PDB file of C-alpha atoms in Angstrom:
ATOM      1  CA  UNK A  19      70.958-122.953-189.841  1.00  0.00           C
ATOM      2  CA  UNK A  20      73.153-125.258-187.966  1.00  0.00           C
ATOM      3  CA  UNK A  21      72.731-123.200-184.637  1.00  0.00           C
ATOM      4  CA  UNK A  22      68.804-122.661-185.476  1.00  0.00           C
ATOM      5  CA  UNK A  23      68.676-126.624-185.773  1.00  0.00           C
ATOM      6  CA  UNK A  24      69.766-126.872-181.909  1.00  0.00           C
ATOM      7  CA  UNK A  25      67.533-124.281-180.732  1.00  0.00           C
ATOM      8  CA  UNK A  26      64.934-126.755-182.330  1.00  0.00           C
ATOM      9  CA  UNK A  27      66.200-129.739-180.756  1.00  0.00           C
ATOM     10  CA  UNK A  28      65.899-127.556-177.335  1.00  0.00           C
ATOM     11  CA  UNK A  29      62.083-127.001-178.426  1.00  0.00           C
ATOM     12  CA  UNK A  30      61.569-130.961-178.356  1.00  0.00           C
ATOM     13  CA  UNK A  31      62.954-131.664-174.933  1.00  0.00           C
ATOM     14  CA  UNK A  32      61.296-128.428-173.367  1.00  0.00           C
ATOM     15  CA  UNK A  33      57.568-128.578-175.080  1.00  0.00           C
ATOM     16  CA  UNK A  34      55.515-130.973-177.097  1.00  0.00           C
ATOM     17  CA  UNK A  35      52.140-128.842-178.095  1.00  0.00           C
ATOM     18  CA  UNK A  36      51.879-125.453-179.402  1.00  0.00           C
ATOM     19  CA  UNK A  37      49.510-122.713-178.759  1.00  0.00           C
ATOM     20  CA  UNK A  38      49.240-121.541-182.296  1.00  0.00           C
ATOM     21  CA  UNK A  39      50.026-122.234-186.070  1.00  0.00           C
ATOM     22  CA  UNK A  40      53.233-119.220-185.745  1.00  0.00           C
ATOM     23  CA  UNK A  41      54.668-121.536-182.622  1.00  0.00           C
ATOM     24  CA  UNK A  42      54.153-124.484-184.740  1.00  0.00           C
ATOM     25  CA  UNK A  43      55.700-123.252-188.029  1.00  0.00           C
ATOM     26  CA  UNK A  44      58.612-121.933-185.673  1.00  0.00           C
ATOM     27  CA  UNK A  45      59.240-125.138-184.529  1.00  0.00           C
ATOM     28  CA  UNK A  46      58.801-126.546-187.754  1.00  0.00           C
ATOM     29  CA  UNK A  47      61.686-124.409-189.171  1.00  0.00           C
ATOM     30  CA  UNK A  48      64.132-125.225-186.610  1.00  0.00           C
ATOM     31  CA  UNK A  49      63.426-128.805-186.828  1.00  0.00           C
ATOM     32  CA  UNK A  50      63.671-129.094-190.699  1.00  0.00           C
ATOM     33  CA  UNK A  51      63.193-125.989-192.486  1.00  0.00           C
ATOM     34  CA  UNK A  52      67.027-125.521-191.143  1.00  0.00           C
ATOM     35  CA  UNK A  53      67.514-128.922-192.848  1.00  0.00           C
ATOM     36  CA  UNK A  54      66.311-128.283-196.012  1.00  0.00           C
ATOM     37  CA  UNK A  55      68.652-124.764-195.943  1.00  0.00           C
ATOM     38  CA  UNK A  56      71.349-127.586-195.311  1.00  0.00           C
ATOM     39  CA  UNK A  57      70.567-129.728-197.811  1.00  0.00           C
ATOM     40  CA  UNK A  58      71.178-126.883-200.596  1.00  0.00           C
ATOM     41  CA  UNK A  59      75.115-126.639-200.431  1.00  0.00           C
ATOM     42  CA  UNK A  60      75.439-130.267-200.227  1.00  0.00           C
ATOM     43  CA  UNK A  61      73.178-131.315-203.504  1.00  0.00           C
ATOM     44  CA  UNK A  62      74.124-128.103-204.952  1.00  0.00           C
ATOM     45  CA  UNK A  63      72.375-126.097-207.847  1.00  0.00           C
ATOM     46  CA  UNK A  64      72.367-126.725-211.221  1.00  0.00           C
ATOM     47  CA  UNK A  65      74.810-124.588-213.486  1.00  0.00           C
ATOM     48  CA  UNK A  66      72.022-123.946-215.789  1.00  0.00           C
ATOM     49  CA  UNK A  67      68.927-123.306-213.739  1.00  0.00           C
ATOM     50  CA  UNK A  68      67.102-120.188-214.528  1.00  0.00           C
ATOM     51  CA  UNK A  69      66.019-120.135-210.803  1.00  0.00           C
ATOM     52  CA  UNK A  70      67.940-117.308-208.548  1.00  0.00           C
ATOM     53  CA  UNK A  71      69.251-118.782-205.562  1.00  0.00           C
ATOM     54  CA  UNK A  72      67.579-116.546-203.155  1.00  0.00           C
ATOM     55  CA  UNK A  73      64.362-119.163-204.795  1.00  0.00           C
ATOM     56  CA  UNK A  74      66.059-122.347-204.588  1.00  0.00           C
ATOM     57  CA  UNK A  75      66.353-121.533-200.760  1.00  0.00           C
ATOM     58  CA  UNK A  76      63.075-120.569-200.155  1.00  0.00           C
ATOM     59  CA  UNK A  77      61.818-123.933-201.991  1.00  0.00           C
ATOM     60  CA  UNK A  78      64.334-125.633-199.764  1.00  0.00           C
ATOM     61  CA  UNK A  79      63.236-124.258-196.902  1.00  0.00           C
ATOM     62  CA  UNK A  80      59.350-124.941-198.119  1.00  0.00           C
ATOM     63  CA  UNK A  81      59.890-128.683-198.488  1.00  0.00           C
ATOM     64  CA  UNK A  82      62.202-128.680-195.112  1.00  0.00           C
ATOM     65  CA  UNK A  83      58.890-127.015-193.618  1.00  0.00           C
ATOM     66  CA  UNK A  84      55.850-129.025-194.960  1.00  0.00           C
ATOM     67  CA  UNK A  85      57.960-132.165-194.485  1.00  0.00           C
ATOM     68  CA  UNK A  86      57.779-131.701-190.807  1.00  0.00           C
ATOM     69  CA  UNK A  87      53.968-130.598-190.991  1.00  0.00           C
ATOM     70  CA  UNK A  88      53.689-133.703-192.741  1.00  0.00           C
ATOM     71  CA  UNK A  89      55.360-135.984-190.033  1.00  0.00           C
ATOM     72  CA  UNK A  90      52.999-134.111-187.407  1.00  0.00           C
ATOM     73  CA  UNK A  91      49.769-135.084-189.119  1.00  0.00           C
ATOM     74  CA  UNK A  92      50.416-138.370-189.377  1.00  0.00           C
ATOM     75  CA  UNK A  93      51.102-138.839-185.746  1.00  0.00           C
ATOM     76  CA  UNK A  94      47.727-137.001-184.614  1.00  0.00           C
ATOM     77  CA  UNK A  95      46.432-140.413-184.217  1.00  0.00           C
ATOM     78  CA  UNK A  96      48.586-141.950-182.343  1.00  0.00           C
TER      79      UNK A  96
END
């Protein structure tokens, strides 16, 4: 994720609108979807959660995602 967060820090400087939601969502994951994937090993996962991992990345990743759509949508006024 580390290298996929660059590529999305590359996005910024080069391009501010996208054509379609896929663009946006791909920016979106390598702007904080990565982030959330990051976030995982450093809070960790609890001994006794029922939840495979494979899910607890994919929820990670989620939140990382709509976090970001979030932060979009709120600037549309401005």
């Amino acid at each position: 994720p580390f290298k996929d967060m660059i590529e999305g820090m590359r996005m910024d400087l080069r391009k501010s609108r996208y054509m379609n939601f896929d663009e946006l969502y791909l920016y979106c994951y390598y702007v904080a979807g990565t982030v959330g994937l990051m976030s995982v090993p450093v809070m960790g996962i609890d001994t006794d959660s029922q939840m495979p991992t494979e899910k607890v990345y994919s929820a990670a990743l989620a939140l990382g995602i709509a976090n970001q759509l979030t932060n979009i949508l709120r600037d549309v006024g401005e």
